[in-house]
mmCIF file of C-alpha atoms in Angstrom:
data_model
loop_
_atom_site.group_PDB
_atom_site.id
_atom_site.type_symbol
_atom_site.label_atom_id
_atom_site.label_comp_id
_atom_site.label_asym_id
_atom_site.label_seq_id
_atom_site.Cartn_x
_atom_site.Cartn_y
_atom_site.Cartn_z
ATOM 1 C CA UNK A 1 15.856 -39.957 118.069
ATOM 2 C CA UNK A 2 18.590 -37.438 118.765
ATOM 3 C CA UNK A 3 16.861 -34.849 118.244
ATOM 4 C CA UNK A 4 14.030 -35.843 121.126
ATOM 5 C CA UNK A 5 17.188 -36.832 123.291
ATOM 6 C CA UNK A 6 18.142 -32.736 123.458
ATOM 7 C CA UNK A 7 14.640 -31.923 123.835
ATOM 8 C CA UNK A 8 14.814 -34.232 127.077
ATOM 9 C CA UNK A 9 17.572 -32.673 128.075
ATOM 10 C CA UNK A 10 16.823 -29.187 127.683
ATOM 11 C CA UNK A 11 13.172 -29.399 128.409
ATOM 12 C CA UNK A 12 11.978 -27.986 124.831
ATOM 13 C CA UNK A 13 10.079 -29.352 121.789
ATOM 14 C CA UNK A 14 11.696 -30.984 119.144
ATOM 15 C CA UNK A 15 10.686 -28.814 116.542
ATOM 16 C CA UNK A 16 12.797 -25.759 118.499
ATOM 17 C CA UNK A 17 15.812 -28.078 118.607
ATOM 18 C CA UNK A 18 15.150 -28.498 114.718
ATOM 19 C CA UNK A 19 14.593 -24.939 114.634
ATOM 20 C CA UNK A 20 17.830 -24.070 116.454
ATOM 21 C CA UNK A 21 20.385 -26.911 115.113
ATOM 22 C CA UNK A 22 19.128 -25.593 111.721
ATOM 23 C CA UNK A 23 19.158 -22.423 111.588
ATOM 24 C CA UNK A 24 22.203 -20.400 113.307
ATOM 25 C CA UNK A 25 20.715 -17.175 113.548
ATOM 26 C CA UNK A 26 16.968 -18.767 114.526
ATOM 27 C CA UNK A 27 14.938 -16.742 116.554
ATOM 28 C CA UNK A 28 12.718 -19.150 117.939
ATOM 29 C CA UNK A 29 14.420 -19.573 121.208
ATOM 30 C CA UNK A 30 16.235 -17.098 123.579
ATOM 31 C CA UNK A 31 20.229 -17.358 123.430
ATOM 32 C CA UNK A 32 20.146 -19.261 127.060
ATOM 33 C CA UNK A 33 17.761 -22.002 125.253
ATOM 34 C CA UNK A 34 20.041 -21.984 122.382
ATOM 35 C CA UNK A 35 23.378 -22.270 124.149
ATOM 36 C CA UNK A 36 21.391 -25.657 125.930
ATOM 37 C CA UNK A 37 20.600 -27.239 122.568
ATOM 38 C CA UNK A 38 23.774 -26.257 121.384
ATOM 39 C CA UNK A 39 25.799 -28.051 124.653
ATOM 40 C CA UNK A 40 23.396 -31.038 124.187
ATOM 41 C CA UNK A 41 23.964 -31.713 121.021
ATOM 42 C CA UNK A 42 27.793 -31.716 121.623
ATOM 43 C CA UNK A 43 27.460 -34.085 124.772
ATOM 44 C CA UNK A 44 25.606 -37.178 122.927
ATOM 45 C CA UNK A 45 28.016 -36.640 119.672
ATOM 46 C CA UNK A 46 24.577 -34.925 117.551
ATOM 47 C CA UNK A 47 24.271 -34.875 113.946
ATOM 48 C CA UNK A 48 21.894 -34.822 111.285
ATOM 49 C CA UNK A 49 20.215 -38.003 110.791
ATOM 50 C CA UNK A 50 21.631 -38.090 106.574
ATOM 51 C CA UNK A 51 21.023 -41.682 106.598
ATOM 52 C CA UNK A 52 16.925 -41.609 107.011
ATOM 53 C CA UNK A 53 17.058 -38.984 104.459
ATOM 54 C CA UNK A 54 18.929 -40.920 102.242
ATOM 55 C CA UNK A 55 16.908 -44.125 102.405
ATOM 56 C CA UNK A 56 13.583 -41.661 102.282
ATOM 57 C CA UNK A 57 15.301 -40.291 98.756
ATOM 58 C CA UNK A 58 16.748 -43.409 97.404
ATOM 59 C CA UNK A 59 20.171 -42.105 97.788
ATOM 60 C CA UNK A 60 23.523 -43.182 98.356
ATOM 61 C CA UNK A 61 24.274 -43.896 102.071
ATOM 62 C CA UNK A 62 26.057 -41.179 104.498
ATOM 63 C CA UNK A 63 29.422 -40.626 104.586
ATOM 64 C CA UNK A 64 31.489 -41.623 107.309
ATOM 65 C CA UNK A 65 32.192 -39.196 110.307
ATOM 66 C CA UNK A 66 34.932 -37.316 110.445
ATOM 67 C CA UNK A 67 36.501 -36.291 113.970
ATOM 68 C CA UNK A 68 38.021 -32.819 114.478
ATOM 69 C CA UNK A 69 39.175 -30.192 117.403
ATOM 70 C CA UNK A 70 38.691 -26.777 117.940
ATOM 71 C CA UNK A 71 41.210 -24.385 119.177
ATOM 72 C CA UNK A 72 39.718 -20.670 120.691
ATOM 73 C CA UNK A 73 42.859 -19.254 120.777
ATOM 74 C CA UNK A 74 41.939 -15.808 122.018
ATOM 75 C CA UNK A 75 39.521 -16.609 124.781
ATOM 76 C CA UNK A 76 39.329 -19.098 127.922
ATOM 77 C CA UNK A 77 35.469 -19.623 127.722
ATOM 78 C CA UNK A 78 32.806 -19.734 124.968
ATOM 79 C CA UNK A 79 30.561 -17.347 127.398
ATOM 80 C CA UNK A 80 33.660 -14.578 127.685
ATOM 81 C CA UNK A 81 32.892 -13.402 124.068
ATOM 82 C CA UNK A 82 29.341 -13.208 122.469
ATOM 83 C CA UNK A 83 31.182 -12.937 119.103
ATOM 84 C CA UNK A 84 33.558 -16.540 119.069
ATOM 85 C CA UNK A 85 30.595 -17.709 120.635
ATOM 86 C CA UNK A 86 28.020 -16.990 117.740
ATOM 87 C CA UNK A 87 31.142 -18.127 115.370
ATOM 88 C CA UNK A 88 31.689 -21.834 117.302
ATOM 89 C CA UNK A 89 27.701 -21.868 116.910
ATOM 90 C CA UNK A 90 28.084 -20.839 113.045
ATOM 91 C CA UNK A 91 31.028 -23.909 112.846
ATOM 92 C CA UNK A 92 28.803 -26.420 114.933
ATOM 93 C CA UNK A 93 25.986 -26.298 112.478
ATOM 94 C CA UNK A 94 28.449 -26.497 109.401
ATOM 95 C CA UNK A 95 30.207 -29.081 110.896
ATOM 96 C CA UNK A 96 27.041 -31.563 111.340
ATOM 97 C CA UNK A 97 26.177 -31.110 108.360
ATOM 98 C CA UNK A 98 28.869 -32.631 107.045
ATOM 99 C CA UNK A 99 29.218 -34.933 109.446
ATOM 100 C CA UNK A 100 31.692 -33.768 111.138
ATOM 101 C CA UNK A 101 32.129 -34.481 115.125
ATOM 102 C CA UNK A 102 34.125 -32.019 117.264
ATOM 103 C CA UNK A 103 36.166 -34.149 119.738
ATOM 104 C CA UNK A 104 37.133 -31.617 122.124
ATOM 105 C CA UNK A 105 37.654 -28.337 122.282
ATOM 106 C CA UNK A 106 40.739 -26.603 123.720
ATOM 107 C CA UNK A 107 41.243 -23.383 125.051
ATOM 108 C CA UNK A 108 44.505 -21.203 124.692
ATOM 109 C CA UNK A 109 47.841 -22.466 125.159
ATOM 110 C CA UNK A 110 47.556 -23.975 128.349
ATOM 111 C CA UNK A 111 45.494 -26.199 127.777
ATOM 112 C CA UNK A 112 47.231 -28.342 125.096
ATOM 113 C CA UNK A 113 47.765 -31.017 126.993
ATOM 114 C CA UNK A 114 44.937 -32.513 125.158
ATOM 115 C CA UNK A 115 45.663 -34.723 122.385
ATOM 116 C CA UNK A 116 44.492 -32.869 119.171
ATOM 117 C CA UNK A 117 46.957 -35.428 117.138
ATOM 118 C CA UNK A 118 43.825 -38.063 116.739
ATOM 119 C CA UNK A 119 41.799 -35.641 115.361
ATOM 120 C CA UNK A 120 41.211 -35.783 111.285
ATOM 121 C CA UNK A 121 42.256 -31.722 111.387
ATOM 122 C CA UNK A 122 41.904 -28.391 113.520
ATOM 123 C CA UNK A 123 39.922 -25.218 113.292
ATOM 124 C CA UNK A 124 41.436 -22.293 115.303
ATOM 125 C CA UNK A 125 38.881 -19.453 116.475
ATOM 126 C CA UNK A 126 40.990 -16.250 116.918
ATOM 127 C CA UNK A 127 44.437 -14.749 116.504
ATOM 128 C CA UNK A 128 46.829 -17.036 117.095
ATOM 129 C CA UNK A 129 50.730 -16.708 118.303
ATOM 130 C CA UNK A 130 53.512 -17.867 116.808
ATOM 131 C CA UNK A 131 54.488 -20.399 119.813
ATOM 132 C CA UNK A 132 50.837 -21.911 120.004
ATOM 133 C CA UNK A 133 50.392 -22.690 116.018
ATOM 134 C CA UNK A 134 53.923 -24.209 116.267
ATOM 135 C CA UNK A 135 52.868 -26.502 119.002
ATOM 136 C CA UNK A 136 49.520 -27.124 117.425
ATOM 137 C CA UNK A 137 51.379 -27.987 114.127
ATOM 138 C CA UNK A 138 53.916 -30.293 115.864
ATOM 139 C CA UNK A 139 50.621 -32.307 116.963
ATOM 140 C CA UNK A 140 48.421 -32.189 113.867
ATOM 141 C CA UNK A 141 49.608 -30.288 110.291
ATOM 142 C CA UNK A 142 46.031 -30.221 108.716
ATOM 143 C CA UNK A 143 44.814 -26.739 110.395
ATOM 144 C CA UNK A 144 42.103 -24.103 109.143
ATOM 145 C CA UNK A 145 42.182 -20.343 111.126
ATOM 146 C CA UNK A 146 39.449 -18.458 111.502
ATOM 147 C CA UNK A 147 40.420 -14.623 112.533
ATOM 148 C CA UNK A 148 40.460 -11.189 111.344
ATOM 149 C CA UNK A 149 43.611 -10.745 109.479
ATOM 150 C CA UNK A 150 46.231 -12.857 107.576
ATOM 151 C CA UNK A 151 48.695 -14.444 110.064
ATOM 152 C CA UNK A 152 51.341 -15.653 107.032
ATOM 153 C CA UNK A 153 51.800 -18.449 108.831
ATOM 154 C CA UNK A 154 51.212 -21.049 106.311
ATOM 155 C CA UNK A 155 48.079 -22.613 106.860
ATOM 156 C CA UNK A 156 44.690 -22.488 105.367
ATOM 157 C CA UNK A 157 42.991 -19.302 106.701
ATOM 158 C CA UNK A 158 39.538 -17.359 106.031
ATOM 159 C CA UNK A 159 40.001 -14.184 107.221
ATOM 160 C CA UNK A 160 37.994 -10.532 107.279
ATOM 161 C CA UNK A 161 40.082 -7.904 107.331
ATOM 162 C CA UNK A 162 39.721 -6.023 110.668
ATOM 163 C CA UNK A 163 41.832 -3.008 110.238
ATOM 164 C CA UNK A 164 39.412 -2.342 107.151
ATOM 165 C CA UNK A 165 36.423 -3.253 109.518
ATOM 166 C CA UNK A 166 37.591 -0.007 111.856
ATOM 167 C CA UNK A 167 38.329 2.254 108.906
ATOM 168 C CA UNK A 168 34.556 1.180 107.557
ATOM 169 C CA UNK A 169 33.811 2.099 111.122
ATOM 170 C CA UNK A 170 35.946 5.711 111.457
ATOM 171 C CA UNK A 171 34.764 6.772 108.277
ATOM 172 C CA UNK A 172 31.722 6.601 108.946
ATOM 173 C CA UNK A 173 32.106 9.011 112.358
ATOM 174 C CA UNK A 174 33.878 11.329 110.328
ATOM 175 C CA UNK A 175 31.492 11.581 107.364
ATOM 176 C CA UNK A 176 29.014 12.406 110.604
ATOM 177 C CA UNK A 177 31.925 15.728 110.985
ATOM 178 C CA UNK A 178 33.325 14.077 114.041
ATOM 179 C CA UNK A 179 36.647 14.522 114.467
ATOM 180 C CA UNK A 180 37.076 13.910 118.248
ATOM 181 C CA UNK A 181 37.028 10.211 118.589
ATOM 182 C CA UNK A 182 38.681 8.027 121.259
ATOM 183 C CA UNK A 183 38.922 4.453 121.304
ATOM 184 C CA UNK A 184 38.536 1.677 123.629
ATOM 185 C CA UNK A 185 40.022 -1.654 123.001
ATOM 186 C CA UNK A 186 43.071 -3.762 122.762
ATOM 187 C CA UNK A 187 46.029 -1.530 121.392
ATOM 188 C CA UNK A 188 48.730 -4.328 121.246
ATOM 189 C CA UNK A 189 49.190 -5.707 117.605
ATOM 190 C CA UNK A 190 46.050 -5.041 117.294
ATOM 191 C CA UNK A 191 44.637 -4.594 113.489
ATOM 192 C CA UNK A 192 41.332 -2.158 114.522
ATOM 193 C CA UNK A 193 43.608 -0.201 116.464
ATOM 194 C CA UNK A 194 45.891 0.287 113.432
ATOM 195 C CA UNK A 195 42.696 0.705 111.655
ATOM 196 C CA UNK A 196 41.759 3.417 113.805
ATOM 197 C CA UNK A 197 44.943 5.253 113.870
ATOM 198 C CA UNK A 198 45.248 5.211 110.316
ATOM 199 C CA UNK A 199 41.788 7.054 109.586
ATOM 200 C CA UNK A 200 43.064 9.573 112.050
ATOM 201 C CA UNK A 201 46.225 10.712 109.610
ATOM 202 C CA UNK A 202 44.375 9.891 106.530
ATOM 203 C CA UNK A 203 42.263 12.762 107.603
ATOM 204 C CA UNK A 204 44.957 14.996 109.593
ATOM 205 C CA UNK A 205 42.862 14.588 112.458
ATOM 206 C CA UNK A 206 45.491 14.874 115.578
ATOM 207 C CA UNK A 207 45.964 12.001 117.869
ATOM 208 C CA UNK A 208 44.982 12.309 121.217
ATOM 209 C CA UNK A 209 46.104 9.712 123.897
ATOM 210 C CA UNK A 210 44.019 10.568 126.688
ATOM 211 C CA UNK A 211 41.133 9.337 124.301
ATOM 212 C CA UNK A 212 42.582 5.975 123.800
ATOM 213 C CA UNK A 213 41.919 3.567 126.408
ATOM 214 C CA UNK A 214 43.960 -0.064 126.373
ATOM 215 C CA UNK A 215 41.404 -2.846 127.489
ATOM 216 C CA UNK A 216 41.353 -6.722 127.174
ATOM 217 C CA UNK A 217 38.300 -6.606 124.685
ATOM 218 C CA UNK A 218 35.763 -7.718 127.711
ATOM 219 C CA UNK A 219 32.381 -5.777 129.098
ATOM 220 C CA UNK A 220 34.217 -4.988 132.187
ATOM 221 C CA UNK A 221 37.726 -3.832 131.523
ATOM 222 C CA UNK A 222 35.686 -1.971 128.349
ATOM 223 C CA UNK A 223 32.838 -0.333 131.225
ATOM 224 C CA UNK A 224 35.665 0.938 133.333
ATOM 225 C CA UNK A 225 37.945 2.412 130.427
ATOM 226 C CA UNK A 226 34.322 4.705 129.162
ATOM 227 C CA UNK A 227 33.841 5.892 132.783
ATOM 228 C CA UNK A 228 37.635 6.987 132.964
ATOM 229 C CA UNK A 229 36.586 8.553 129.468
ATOM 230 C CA UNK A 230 33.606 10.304 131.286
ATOM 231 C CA UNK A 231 35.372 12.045 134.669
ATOM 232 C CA UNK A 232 38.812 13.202 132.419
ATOM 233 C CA UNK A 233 38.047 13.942 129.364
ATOM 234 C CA UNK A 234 34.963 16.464 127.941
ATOM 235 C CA UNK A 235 35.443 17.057 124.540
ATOM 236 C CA UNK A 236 35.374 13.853 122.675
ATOM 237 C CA UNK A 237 32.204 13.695 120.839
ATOM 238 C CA UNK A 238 32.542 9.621 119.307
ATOM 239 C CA UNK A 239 33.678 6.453 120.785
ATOM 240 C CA UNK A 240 34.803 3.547 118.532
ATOM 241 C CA UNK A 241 34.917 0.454 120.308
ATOM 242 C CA UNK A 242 36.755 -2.765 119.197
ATOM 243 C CA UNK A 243 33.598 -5.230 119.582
ATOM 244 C CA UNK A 244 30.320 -4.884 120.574
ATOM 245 C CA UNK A 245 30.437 -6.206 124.124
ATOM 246 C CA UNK A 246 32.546 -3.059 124.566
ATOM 247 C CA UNK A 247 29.951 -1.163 123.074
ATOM 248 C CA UNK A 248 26.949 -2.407 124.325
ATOM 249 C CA UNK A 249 28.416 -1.733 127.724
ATOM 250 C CA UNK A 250 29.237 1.842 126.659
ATOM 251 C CA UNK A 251 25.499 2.541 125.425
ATOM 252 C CA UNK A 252 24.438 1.108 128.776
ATOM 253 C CA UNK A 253 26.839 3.706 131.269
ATOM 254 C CA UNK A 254 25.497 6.379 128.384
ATOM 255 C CA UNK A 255 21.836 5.174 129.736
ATOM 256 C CA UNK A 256 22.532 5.188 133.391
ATOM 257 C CA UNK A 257 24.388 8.618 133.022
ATOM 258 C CA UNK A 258 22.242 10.538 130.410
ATOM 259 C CA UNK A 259 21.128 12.923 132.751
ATOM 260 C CA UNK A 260 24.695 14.544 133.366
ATOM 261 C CA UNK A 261 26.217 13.880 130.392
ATOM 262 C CA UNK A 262 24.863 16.950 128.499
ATOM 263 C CA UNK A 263 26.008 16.102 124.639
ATOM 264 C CA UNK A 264 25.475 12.720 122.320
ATOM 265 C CA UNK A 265 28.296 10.863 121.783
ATOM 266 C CA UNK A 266 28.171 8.556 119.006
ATOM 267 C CA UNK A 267 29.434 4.438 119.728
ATOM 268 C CA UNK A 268 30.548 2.698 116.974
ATOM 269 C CA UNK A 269 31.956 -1.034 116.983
ATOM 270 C CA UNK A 270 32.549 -3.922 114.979
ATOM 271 C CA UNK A 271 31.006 -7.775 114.881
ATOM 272 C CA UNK A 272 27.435 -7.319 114.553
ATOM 273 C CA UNK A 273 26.475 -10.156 117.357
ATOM 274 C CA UNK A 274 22.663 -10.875 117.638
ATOM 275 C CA UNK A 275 22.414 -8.637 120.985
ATOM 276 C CA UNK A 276 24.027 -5.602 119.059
ATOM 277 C CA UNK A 277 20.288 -5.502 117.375
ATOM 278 C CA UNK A 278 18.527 -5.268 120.724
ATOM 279 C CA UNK A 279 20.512 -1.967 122.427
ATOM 280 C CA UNK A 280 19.245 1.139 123.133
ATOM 281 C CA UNK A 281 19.817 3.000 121.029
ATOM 282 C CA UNK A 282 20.271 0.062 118.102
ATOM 283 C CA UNK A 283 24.429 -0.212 118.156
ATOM 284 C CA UNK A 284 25.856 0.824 114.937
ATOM 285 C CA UNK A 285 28.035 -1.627 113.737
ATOM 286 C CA UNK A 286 30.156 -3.164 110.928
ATOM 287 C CA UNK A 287 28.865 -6.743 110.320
ATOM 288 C CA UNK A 288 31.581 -9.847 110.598
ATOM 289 C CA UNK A 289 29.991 -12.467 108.094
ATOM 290 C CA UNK A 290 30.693 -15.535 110.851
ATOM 291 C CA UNK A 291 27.946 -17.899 109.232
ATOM 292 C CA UNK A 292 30.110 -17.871 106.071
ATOM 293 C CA UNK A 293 33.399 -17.708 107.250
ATOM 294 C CA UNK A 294 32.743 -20.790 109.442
ATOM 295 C CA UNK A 295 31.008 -22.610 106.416
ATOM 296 C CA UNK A 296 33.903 -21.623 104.219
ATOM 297 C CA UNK A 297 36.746 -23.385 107.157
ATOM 298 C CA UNK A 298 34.878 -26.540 107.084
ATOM 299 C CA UNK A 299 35.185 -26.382 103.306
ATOM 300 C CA UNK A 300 38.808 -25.982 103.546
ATOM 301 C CA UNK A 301 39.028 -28.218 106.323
ATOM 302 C CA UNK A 302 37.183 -31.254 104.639
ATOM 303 C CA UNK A 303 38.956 -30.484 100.999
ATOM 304 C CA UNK A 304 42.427 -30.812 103.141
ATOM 305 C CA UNK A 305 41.593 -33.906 104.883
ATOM 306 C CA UNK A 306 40.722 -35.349 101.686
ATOM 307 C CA UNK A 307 44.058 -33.803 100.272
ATOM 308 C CA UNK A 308 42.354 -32.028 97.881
ATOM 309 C CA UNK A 309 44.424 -29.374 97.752
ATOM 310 C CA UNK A 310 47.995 -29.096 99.371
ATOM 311 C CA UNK A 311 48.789 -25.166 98.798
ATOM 312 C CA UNK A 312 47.907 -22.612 101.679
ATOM 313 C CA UNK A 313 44.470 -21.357 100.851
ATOM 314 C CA UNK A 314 43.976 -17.302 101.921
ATOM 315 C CA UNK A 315 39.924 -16.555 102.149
ATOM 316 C CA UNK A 316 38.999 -12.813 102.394
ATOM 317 C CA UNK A 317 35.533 -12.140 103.153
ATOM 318 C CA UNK A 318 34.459 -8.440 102.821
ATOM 319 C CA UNK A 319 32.537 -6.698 105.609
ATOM 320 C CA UNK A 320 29.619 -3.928 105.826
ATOM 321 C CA UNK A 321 28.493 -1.340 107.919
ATOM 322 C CA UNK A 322 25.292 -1.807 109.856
ATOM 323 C CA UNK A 323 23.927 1.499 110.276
ATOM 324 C CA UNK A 324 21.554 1.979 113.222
ATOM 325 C CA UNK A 325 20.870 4.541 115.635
ATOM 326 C CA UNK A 326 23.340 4.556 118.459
ATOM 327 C CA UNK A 327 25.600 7.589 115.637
ATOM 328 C CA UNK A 328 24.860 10.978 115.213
ATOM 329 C CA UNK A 329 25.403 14.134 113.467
ATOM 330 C CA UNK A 330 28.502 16.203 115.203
ATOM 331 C CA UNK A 331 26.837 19.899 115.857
#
């Protein structure tokens, strides 16, 4: 029945919501379809109907549901950031699965208002500061992160390591012979950046900060920081970019200009979201395994509930480089 209720709502078969709510990285619908399921399914409290399958198999009854919030710590909408996005999707389907219900989702600090202390436990998408885990901790103590490097701060945490992501992603440029590379993306305790900087000495390639470009991480502030590249500086032949909405904007200015510009410059970045495969050129990438790191929080997160386990659990998934097209050969 739920399952025709989204189709109702979003005005599309069944079998695509089964499609979609199944399958996080289905390609039976477009991302705007998806994202409609995805909200539906959320606003009438959807899960998977265990129960009928049960009976149909002779099995043991369902579980009951468990009720849990989500924290994006990093960003102040799921559309700002195709990456947390694809990751809350990743978490949604885990979550139903185990029949789990998300009762509300908060965004940054200010909004903690919201009274997380009901729920069974907390996820939290993205880095997180010191003064918003203590406040989250002073509501609720049984907390999974999500994010791309330790935090130490105590909690159950699957992590990928993002200042190896950007030295997957530097040495890769440099095995191409570049050695001219800027970067555009958050430079503020920021592991890629380290990352970054860190292939640059391992290689006693000198820094240049005209070629580094401070951004928020978003299409825009990332768009404006590659033009600045363009008009002041000539000689950098490689741009590594801290996500692929940075990116994908870059490889679209690199479109619009590729008349004047007379030289490739290779673009780099790191996540691997679903709209990294339909650029032009294809970005080159390093793939963030978000499908399993989600699956692997509600793990922890259900084995803590049922105090399983009492220790601070560290996760490290391992990433990979998605080579494409949008990297070349330095002549």
């Amino acid at each position: 029945m739920s399952l025709k209720k989204i189709a109702q709502m979003t005005g599309v078969s069944p079998s695509t919501v089964s499609r979609v709510l199944n399958n996080a990285s289905s390609t039976c619908a477009s991302k705007e379809i998806k994202d409609k399921i995805f909200a539906a399914a959320r606003e009438i409290g959807y899960r998977p109907n265990e129960n009928a399958r049960n009976l149909k198999n002779s099995a043991k009854a369902a579980p009951p549901d468990r009720h849990i919030s989500i924290v994006l710590a990093r960003i102040k909408t799921l559309d700002a950031d195709p990456f947390f996005s694809e990751l809350f999707r990743s978490l949604e389907l885990s979550l139903f699965e185990h029949h789990t219900i998300i009762d509300q989702i908060v965004y940054t600090e200010k909004d903690l208002t919201k009274d997380i202390s009901k729920s069974q436990g907390v996820i939290i998408l993205g880095r997180c500061s010191d003064k918003l885990l203590a406040e989250i901790r002073s509501l609720n103590q049984t907390i999974v992160g999500i994010w791309r490097n330790s935090m130490d701060f105590n909690v159950d945490e699957v992590v990928c390591d993002g200042k190896k992501a950007a030295e997957l992603a530097m040495e890769h440029l440099i095995s191409l012979g570049h050695r001219q590379i800027a970067y555009i993306g958050d430079c503020s305790y920021e592991s890629r950046y380290v990352g970054y900087c860190n292939s640059l000495i391992r290689h006693n390639i000198p820094m240049n900060y005209a070629w580094i470009k401070q951004t928020d991480q978003s299409g825009a502030s990332g768009r404006a920081a590659f033009v600045e590249l363009l008009e002041n500086e000539k000689e950098f032949s490689a741009v590594f970019c801290a996500n692929d909405i940075t990116a994908i904007g870059v490889l679209g200015i690199l479109k619009e200009k590729n008349r004047s510009i007379k030289r490739k410059i290779s673009v780099i970045s790191i996540d691997n979201i679903e709209e990294s495969e339909n650029t032009s050129p294809f970005l080159t990438t390093i793939h963030i395994p978000r499908n399993e790191m989600a699956h692997m929080a509600v793990m922890l997160l259900l084995d803590r509930i049922a105090k399983k386990h009492t220790e601070s659990v560290r996760i490290e998934f391992p990433c990979r480089l998605v080579n494409r097209s949008s990297c070349y050969p330095f002549v």
